[in-house]
Amino acid sequence: MIASLLGLALFLVPQEDAAAAAAPAERPNIIIIYSDDHAEAAVSACGSEITRTPRLDELAAQGVRFSQSFVANSICGPARATILTGLHSHANGRVSNGTPFRDGLPTWSKLLQASGYRTAMYGKWHLPTDPNGFDDWGKVSSYYTRGVQTADGFVERPGYSTDLITDLSLEWIAEQPREQPFAIWINYHASHRTWLPATRYLTMFDDRQIPEPATLFPDFAGKSPAAALTQMRIAEDLFPAYDLKLPVTGDQILDQSAVSRMAPMNEEQRAAWDAAYGPKNAAFAAAGLKGEDLVRWKYQRYIKDYLRCVAAIDENVGRVMDFLEEQGMAENTILVYTSDQGFFLGENGWYDKRWMYEPALRTPFFVRWPGKIPAGLVDDHLVQNIDIAPTILDWAGLPVPEEMHGRSLADLARGAQPRGWRDAIYYHYQEYNEGRIAHRVAEHDGVRTAYDKLIRVYRHDAWEYYDLRSDPLEQHNRIDDPAVAGRVAELKRRLAAFKVEFDDQTGKPYPASEAEAD
Ligand code: CA
């Protein structure tokens, strides 16, 4: 409550006085643990039916879980640009993994650093400019790695990324002066493709079959043509050596990349790997699977490796929690866990993300702050990754720049019910690529409310509408159903209004006049 009142008071004073007004001792440390592609369906606190994540569940139970947490653009680089700036992709420049990031924009890291916080970032970065606003940083961007890219060059530090990123982060925290608050962004590479587990998890799940999603064998009838054209199919688009850990044969696509990703392993790791996958691959070769049986095998191989990577995330989140406890820092440290986006774990027959459908749009999102955030709180307001930067600034007692699109979640996290909370979120994806190894997800935008969703796939001039109450798996596109025509028209106007509100002129325009005509 004190911190919250202090935040309110600071909001009313000029920005240049804010840092001086906040007494360092009263400002919390902030740790953001950010995983990559970790879907809610792989977190037991979010209702996973396929795995258990005991340490993440513990974290969720000790604070607030945002049960309706969404991204603005479901892909890695853009998600990072959004959480730094509090802006939708078109406003920070990073609309796809191939576009520039406007590094001159205000970010939470720069503003916290300027206000007297010590700041750091370790792990996956995925922006074209070096980390800005961080006193110390180290980039780690593959599972098995030889070391860390820092501001001073490459530092040799072989290891398994999820463990190494945690090591680097905890070492940094231990070095910080206790009289000064810190903020650290811990960016795991896991559970991103190509899902290389730590050696201690290589045989986890070997003794059981993971349940299949209801739509593993998809039916795209009624959806935009873009759905069937998407190249994220478990059946067709997982590559033998690169994704499925089958032997490198020399004639497979992405073989070379599969070899290079294994290269940093030491002899012991490589031996453990071969001992685990050798017999499993031999059994696969002997079985001669075809058709649906082959797809089912690919799903098992994919999902088990994915969940093995999640197991190391869960373990390392636990290491951070244990460390804070041991150091007596848990009370004055805000601990956030979320992911850059969700992921398809076989839904619609897919892996990967990008689409505005629920598995990719949603993220796990927990915050613990003992004594300030009630334990066990579940908040179901619509929150989005544009809100993270404003929230961090608010927690640090700093004013939120007016140009940020998001809104502080600090009140929601306390269990308050702020007036005028948003009743819909705006989404815009625009990384379209063609080719055998491209994902080929057509550009689309849309609106999601508490209970329904409108998607405009503008490459194909196609629309989709789902009522999530009766159709949570988004299998029945009702865009032409007269019974919902009024609602669809309302959401089309809403989409046009979002374009104006956020001044999004990228992609294909959708002016209000067109919404009225549609
Ligand atoms: Ca990602």
XYZ file of C-alpha atoms and ligand atoms in Angstrom:
519
model
C 0.000 0.000 0.000
C 2.844 2.384 0.868
C 4.521 1.714 -2.457
C 1.249 2.170 -4.278
C 0.512 5.523 -2.597
C 4.055 6.585 -3.275
C 3.524 5.667 -6.930
C 0.390 7.787 -7.057
C 2.160 10.739 -5.463
C 5.051 10.465 -7.891
C 2.674 10.469 -10.792
C 1.685 13.993 -9.802
C 5.196 15.441 -9.550
C 7.321 16.481 -12.528
C 9.385 13.645 -14.002
C 12.775 15.172 -13.152
C 11.854 15.153 -9.461
C 10.615 11.587 -9.447
C 13.931 9.870 -8.894
C 14.875 12.195 -6.062
C 11.479 11.806 -4.389
C 11.590 8.005 -4.216
C 13.679 6.760 -1.341
C 15.761 3.834 -2.661
C 15.053 1.676 0.376
C 11.344 1.729 -0.408
C 11.699 0.762 -4.018
C 11.353 -2.968 -4.750
C 13.771 -5.078 -6.732
C 12.152 -6.379 -9.911
C 12.902 -9.704 -11.619
C 11.189 -10.526 -14.887
C 11.637 -14.150 -15.934
C 10.712 -14.337 -19.598
C 10.635 -17.677 -21.358
C 10.337 -18.215 -25.095
C 7.294 -19.912 -26.622
C 6.065 -21.356 -23.316
C 2.354 -22.103 -23.791
C -0.236 -22.035 -21.012
C -1.054 -25.634 -21.963
C 2.384 -26.576 -20.612
C 1.916 -24.956 -17.177
C -0.070 -26.913 -14.628
C -1.115 -23.714 -12.791
C -2.851 -22.757 -16.060
C -4.610 -26.115 -16.315
C -2.132 -28.170 -18.341
C -3.378 -31.689 -19.061
C -0.003 -32.907 -20.290
C 2.619 -31.936 -17.707
C 3.315 -30.721 -14.172
C 5.286 -27.563 -13.347
C 5.516 -27.597 -9.534
C 7.796 -24.577 -9.063
C 5.800 -22.369 -11.435
C 2.643 -23.497 -9.656
C 4.235 -22.491 -6.356
C 5.034 -19.052 -7.757
C 1.497 -18.639 -9.111
C 0.023 -19.659 -5.753
C 2.140 -17.101 -3.892
C 0.893 -14.145 -5.937
C -1.462 -13.183 -8.742
C -2.115 -15.179 -11.894
C -3.465 -13.187 -14.822
C -5.778 -15.724 -16.447
C -6.515 -13.635 -19.558
C -3.047 -12.554 -20.665
C -2.446 -11.912 -24.363
C 0.239 -10.704 -26.744
C -0.066 -7.976 -29.371
C 1.866 -9.868 -32.071
C 2.703 -13.520 -31.480
C 6.380 -13.724 -32.418
C 9.713 -13.442 -30.594
C 11.446 -10.190 -31.620
C 8.274 -8.091 -31.725
C 7.203 -9.382 -28.287
C 10.517 -8.223 -26.793
C 10.216 -4.793 -28.414
C 6.698 -4.509 -27.022
C 7.539 -5.387 -23.440
C 10.442 -2.925 -23.436
C 8.447 -0.016 -24.885
C 4.834 -0.669 -23.868
C 3.945 -0.137 -27.531
C 2.246 -2.163 -30.231
C 4.659 -3.362 -32.918
C 3.936 -0.710 -35.558
C 4.895 2.026 -33.058
C 8.197 0.470 -31.961
C 9.203 -0.577 -35.480
C 9.669 -4.278 -34.747
C 6.593 -5.544 -36.623
C 8.412 -8.764 -37.564
C 11.686 -10.522 -36.759
C 13.163 -8.765 -39.803
C 12.287 -5.115 -39.175
C 14.270 -2.449 -37.240
C 13.612 -1.607 -33.607
C 13.282 2.089 -32.714
C 15.951 2.018 -30.069
C 15.528 5.708 -29.181
C 12.102 5.153 -27.602
C 11.585 5.275 -23.827
C 11.837 1.799 -22.291
C 11.391 0.565 -18.742
C 15.072 -0.382 -18.618
C 16.277 3.115 -19.556
C 13.849 4.832 -17.194
C 14.659 2.563 -14.252
C 18.375 2.937 -14.880
C 18.056 6.736 -14.999
C 16.106 6.711 -11.723
C 18.867 4.896 -9.830
C 18.048 1.233 -10.397
C 20.844 -1.174 -11.272
C 19.707 -3.011 -14.415
C 20.706 -6.197 -16.241
C 19.586 -8.559 -19.006
C 20.767 -12.140 -19.512
C 19.679 -14.599 -22.180
C 17.847 -14.292 -25.474
C 17.658 -10.732 -26.830
C 16.424 -10.956 -30.449
C 16.510 -7.253 -31.275
C 18.831 -5.850 -33.965
C 20.359 -3.261 -31.600
C 22.377 -4.119 -28.483
C 20.629 -3.997 -25.091
C 20.032 -0.363 -24.117
C 19.308 0.784 -20.581
C 21.086 -2.182 -18.975
C 24.205 -1.716 -16.835
C 25.226 -5.292 -17.583
C 24.038 -7.774 -20.152
C 24.909 -11.073 -21.755
C 23.222 -12.680 -24.732
C 22.757 -16.454 -24.840
C 20.757 -17.669 -27.794
C 20.993 -21.439 -28.169
C 20.403 -24.458 -25.925
C 23.940 -25.816 -25.760
C 26.331 -22.908 -25.849
C 30.013 -22.110 -25.672
C 29.464 -18.836 -23.878
C 27.936 -15.397 -23.630
C 28.025 -12.325 -25.884
C 28.599 -9.257 -23.671
C 29.237 -5.551 -24.248
C 32.944 -6.380 -23.939
C 32.900 -9.261 -26.407
C 32.380 -13.013 -26.280
C 33.052 -14.640 -22.922
C 33.620 -18.411 -22.868
C 31.218 -20.081 -20.464
C 30.031 -23.425 -21.823
C 26.742 -24.725 -20.537
C 23.097 -25.509 -21.018
C 21.307 -22.230 -21.662
C 18.492 -22.384 -19.088
C 20.980 -23.265 -16.331
C 23.614 -20.823 -17.580
C 21.221 -17.868 -17.894
C 20.075 -18.510 -14.321
C 23.680 -18.790 -13.109
C 24.655 -15.502 -14.748
C 21.562 -13.766 -13.383
C 21.984 -14.979 -9.786
C 25.690 -14.142 -9.835
C 24.814 -10.628 -10.983
C 22.145 -10.183 -8.301
C 24.586 -11.358 -5.613
C 27.068 -8.675 -6.696
C 24.626 -5.769 -6.423
C 24.843 -3.269 -3.559
C 21.950 -3.891 -1.154
C 21.238 -0.164 -0.711
C 20.325 0.226 -4.375
C 17.302 -1.427 -6.031
C 17.847 -3.625 -9.080
C 15.825 -4.815 -12.035
C 16.853 -7.841 -14.054
C 15.331 -9.396 -17.142
C 16.046 -13.148 -17.249
C 15.363 -14.304 -20.812
C 15.329 -18.052 -21.314
C 15.861 -19.423 -24.805
C 13.666 -22.373 -23.806
C 11.161 -23.605 -24.836
C 11.910 -22.351 -28.371
C 12.498 -24.617 -31.358
C 14.511 -26.877 -31.746
C 13.776 -28.111 -28.218
C 17.096 -29.541 -27.076
C 16.591 -30.786 -23.499
C 19.221 -30.729 -20.748
C 20.955 -34.115 -20.511
C 19.291 -34.835 -17.132
C 15.863 -34.716 -18.820
C 16.615 -36.696 -21.985
C 14.610 -39.735 -20.909
C 11.840 -37.916 -19.017
C 8.415 -39.109 -20.312
C 9.982 -42.145 -22.042
C 7.628 -44.382 -20.096
C 4.401 -42.714 -21.133
C 2.400 -41.306 -24.012
C 1.479 -37.617 -23.823
C -2.264 -37.039 -24.481
C -2.998 -35.693 -27.955
C -4.971 -32.485 -28.495
C -8.465 -32.886 -29.963
C -7.408 -31.188 -33.209
C -4.110 -32.996 -33.900
C -5.668 -34.048 -37.226
C -7.162 -30.722 -38.238
C -10.153 -29.737 -40.301
C -9.705 -26.262 -41.748
C -13.131 -26.135 -43.437
C -14.708 -22.751 -42.849
C -11.472 -21.006 -41.942
C -9.590 -18.521 -44.111
C -7.496 -20.220 -46.858
C -4.438 -19.114 -44.855
C -5.012 -21.815 -42.229
C -4.546 -24.730 -44.635
C -1.565 -22.974 -46.295
C 0.244 -22.566 -42.965
C 3.547 -24.444 -42.811
C 3.643 -25.257 -39.109
C 2.282 -28.775 -39.571
C 3.572 -31.480 -37.278
C 2.795 -33.920 -40.108
C 4.810 -32.106 -42.787
C 6.970 -29.323 -41.424
C 9.059 -30.814 -38.622
C 12.428 -31.652 -40.121
C 14.004 -35.041 -39.350
C 17.370 -34.079 -37.849
C 16.706 -30.432 -37.041
C 13.457 -30.868 -35.128
C 12.940 -34.575 -34.539
C 16.496 -35.559 -33.512
C 16.663 -38.333 -36.105
C 20.066 -39.159 -37.605
C 21.597 -36.620 -39.976
C 21.583 -38.185 -43.434
C 23.032 -35.419 -45.553
C 20.005 -35.001 -47.773
C 17.637 -33.397 -45.303
C 16.630 -29.782 -45.194
C 18.248 -27.889 -42.269
C 20.705 -30.723 -41.607
C 23.644 -28.365 -41.320
C 21.818 -26.301 -38.748
C 21.016 -29.434 -36.755
C 24.719 -30.293 -36.667
C 25.796 -26.797 -35.606
C 23.280 -26.713 -32.750
C 24.769 -29.903 -31.324
C 28.367 -28.796 -31.835
C 28.842 -26.935 -28.510
C 28.084 -30.115 -26.521
C 31.009 -31.554 -24.615
C 31.887 -35.263 -24.855
C 29.867 -36.196 -21.800
C 26.767 -34.371 -23.041
C 27.095 -35.886 -26.491
C 27.449 -39.377 -25.035
C 24.338 -38.873 -22.887
C 22.471 -37.603 -25.934
C 23.418 -40.580 -28.097
C 22.631 -43.017 -25.294
C 19.133 -41.504 -24.948
C 18.145 -40.971 -28.583
C 20.058 -43.872 -30.177
C 17.751 -46.675 -28.981
C 14.613 -44.552 -29.466
C 15.627 -43.733 -33.045
C 16.469 -47.367 -33.753
C 13.022 -48.420 -32.566
C 11.450 -45.750 -34.775
C 13.416 -46.914 -37.831
C 12.378 -50.537 -37.191
C 8.695 -49.653 -36.829
C 8.316 -48.297 -40.391
C 5.447 -46.012 -39.387
C 3.223 -44.407 -42.016
C 0.182 -42.136 -42.232
C -1.503 -41.190 -38.983
C 0.800 -43.452 -36.983
C 3.785 -41.448 -38.236
C 2.099 -38.142 -37.329
C 1.356 -39.508 -33.866
C 5.010 -40.491 -33.447
C 6.159 -37.034 -34.560
C 3.781 -35.424 -32.061
C 5.176 -37.563 -29.235
C 8.784 -36.800 -30.172
C 8.021 -33.064 -30.478
C 5.922 -32.659 -27.362
C 8.204 -34.705 -25.117
C 11.269 -32.680 -26.133
C 9.273 -29.461 -25.658
C 8.131 -30.536 -22.189
C 11.664 -31.632 -21.256
C 12.798 -28.074 -22.030
C 9.915 -26.761 -19.908
C 11.071 -29.000 -17.039
C 14.401 -27.115 -16.937
C 12.548 -23.784 -16.960
C 10.443 -24.920 -14.011
C 13.513 -26.108 -12.121
C 15.381 -22.851 -12.764
C 12.458 -20.654 -11.750
C 12.621 -22.640 -8.522
C 16.330 -21.850 -8.251
C 15.552 -18.118 -8.472
C 12.869 -18.451 -5.774
C 15.197 -20.464 -3.505
C 17.995 -17.948 -4.013
C 15.776 -15.004 -3.026
C 14.719 -16.900 0.087
C 18.287 -17.786 1.062
C 19.449 -14.206 0.535
C 16.547 -12.750 2.533
C 15.456 -10.814 -0.546
C 12.081 -12.414 -1.263
C 10.055 -9.794 0.621
C 11.271 -6.752 -1.284
C 11.559 -8.366 -4.700
C 8.797 -8.494 -7.274
C 9.079 -11.733 -9.227
C 7.329 -11.976 -12.597
C 7.017 -15.054 -14.785
C 5.674 -14.844 -18.311
C 6.493 -15.925 -21.861
C 6.986 -13.901 -25.048
C 3.941 -15.624 -26.539
C 2.096 -18.908 -26.451
C 2.621 -21.886 -28.765
C 0.702 -24.574 -30.595
C 1.224 -27.909 -28.890
C -0.448 -29.889 -31.651
C -3.681 -27.850 -31.764
C -4.803 -27.565 -35.420
C -2.022 -30.084 -36.082
C 0.556 -27.332 -35.577
C 3.688 -26.375 -33.708
C 4.909 -22.722 -33.583
C 2.907 -19.521 -32.917
C 2.077 -16.394 -35.048
C -1.676 -16.962 -35.379
C -4.209 -15.035 -33.319
C -5.784 -18.324 -32.252
C -5.800 -18.919 -28.504
C -2.802 -21.270 -28.031
C -0.424 -18.687 -29.562
C -2.200 -15.537 -28.367
C -2.250 -16.412 -24.649
C 0.676 -16.439 -22.212
C 1.200 -17.671 -18.667
C 1.632 -14.584 -16.440
C 2.276 -14.655 -12.668
C 3.529 -11.989 -10.265
C 4.668 -12.499 -6.669
C 5.281 -9.636 -4.234
C 4.905 -10.857 -0.638
C 2.733 -8.590 1.483
C 1.790 -6.372 -1.460
C 0.104 -8.811 -3.846
C -2.407 -11.249 -2.290
C -1.378 -14.901 -2.529
C -3.615 -17.048 -4.710
C -5.278 -14.158 -6.520
C -6.565 -14.953 -10.025
C -7.320 -11.860 -12.090
C -9.433 -12.262 -15.218
C -9.230 -8.785 -16.729
C -7.946 -8.610 -20.306
C -4.246 -7.823 -20.034
C -1.660 -7.653 -22.796
C 2.116 -7.459 -23.147
C 1.843 -3.702 -23.858
C 1.004 -3.410 -20.126
C 4.292 -4.794 -18.813
C 6.450 -1.672 -19.274
C 3.892 0.655 -17.623
C 3.527 -1.829 -14.760
C 7.270 -2.041 -14.107
C 7.527 1.760 -14.100
C 4.567 2.018 -11.724
C 6.105 -0.521 -9.320
C 9.346 1.486 -9.379
C 7.412 4.634 -8.478
C 8.027 6.242 -11.854
C 5.538 8.035 -14.103
C 4.363 6.156 -17.188
C 5.098 8.057 -20.424
C 1.807 9.092 -22.021
C 2.778 7.646 -25.393
C 2.910 4.076 -24.062
C -0.102 2.074 -25.280
C -0.367 -0.163 -22.232
C -1.667 0.482 -18.756
C -0.202 -0.387 -15.358
C -1.435 -3.665 -13.892
C -0.330 -2.699 -10.386
C -3.895 -2.110 -9.146
C -5.223 -5.319 -10.689
C -2.346 -7.220 -9.103
C -3.460 -5.941 -5.682
C -6.964 -7.219 -6.318
C -8.437 -3.762 -6.972
C -11.088 -3.246 -9.636
C -10.008 -0.134 -11.566
C -12.722 1.709 -13.452
C -12.827 1.689 -17.235
C -10.605 -1.313 -17.832
C -10.394 -2.353 -21.513
C -13.047 -4.741 -22.832
C -11.058 -5.808 -25.904
C -7.484 -6.177 -27.127
C -5.988 -5.317 -30.530
C -3.737 -7.768 -32.383
C -1.650 -7.386 -35.563
C 0.713 -9.988 -37.104
C 2.552 -9.277 -40.352
C 5.541 -11.585 -40.892
C 4.675 -13.437 -44.085
C 7.327 -15.597 -45.721
C 7.205 -18.224 -48.441
C 9.527 -21.148 -49.085
C 10.025 -24.678 -47.791
C 11.267 -23.612 -44.364
C 8.978 -20.578 -43.979
C 5.950 -20.655 -41.736
C 3.749 -18.945 -44.288
C 1.277 -17.411 -41.873
C -0.676 -14.715 -43.690
C -0.803 -11.196 -42.285
C -3.809 -10.693 -40.053
C -5.214 -8.412 -37.410
C -8.182 -8.572 -35.110
C -9.997 -7.972 -31.874
C -10.482 -10.289 -28.911
C -12.981 -9.555 -26.171
C -13.716 -11.471 -22.991
C -15.788 -13.973 -24.955
C -15.347 -13.664 -28.698
C -12.854 -12.921 -31.437
C -12.777 -11.341 -34.892
C -9.821 -12.021 -37.227
C -9.194 -10.243 -40.553
C -6.777 -12.229 -42.761
C -6.213 -9.380 -45.162
C -3.866 -11.178 -47.584
C -6.866 -13.327 -48.475
C -9.610 -10.734 -47.862
C -11.058 -13.251 -45.423
C -12.643 -12.903 -41.988
C -13.165 -15.289 -39.098
C -15.421 -14.936 -36.075
C -15.471 -17.281 -33.066
C -17.653 -17.309 -29.977
C -15.176 -18.688 -27.442
C -17.922 -19.588 -24.929
C -19.396 -22.264 -27.193
C -16.321 -22.870 -29.354
C -13.152 -22.558 -27.251
C -11.107 -24.515 -29.801
C -12.061 -22.043 -32.576
C -13.258 -24.697 -34.972
C -16.500 -23.064 -36.179
C -15.996 -19.854 -38.102
C -19.350 -18.054 -37.837
C -18.459 -15.020 -39.945
C -21.427 -15.663 -42.282
C -23.882 -16.721 -39.565
C -26.826 -14.246 -39.644
C -27.380 -14.858 -35.916
C -24.126 -13.009 -35.098
C -24.147 -10.456 -37.934
C -24.743 -7.557 -35.535
C -21.910 -8.620 -33.265
C -19.534 -9.077 -36.196
C -20.384 -5.583 -37.462
C -19.717 -4.202 -33.977
C -16.294 -5.886 -33.812
C -15.422 -4.656 -37.312
C -16.111 -1.106 -36.143
C -14.010 -1.843 -33.095
C -11.105 -2.996 -35.244
C -11.290 0.217 -37.281
C -11.393 2.236 -34.043
C -8.284 0.470 -32.707
C -6.430 1.382 -35.929
C -7.211 5.030 -35.187
C -6.589 4.832 -31.422
C -3.119 3.323 -31.863
C -2.458 5.104 -35.191
C -1.566 1.817 -36.915
C -1.006 2.563 -40.587
C 1.058 -0.563 -41.277
C -0.305 -3.527 -43.222
C -3.619 -3.117 -45.011
C -5.687 -0.153 -43.798
C -9.152 -0.664 -42.378
C -10.840 2.732 -42.107
C -14.094 3.301 -40.252
C -15.851 3.953 -43.573
C -14.963 0.443 -44.712
C -16.144 -1.027 -41.421
C -19.499 0.681 -41.908
C -19.740 -0.625 -45.489
C -18.796 -4.182 -44.434
Ca 8.997 -16.723 -28.834
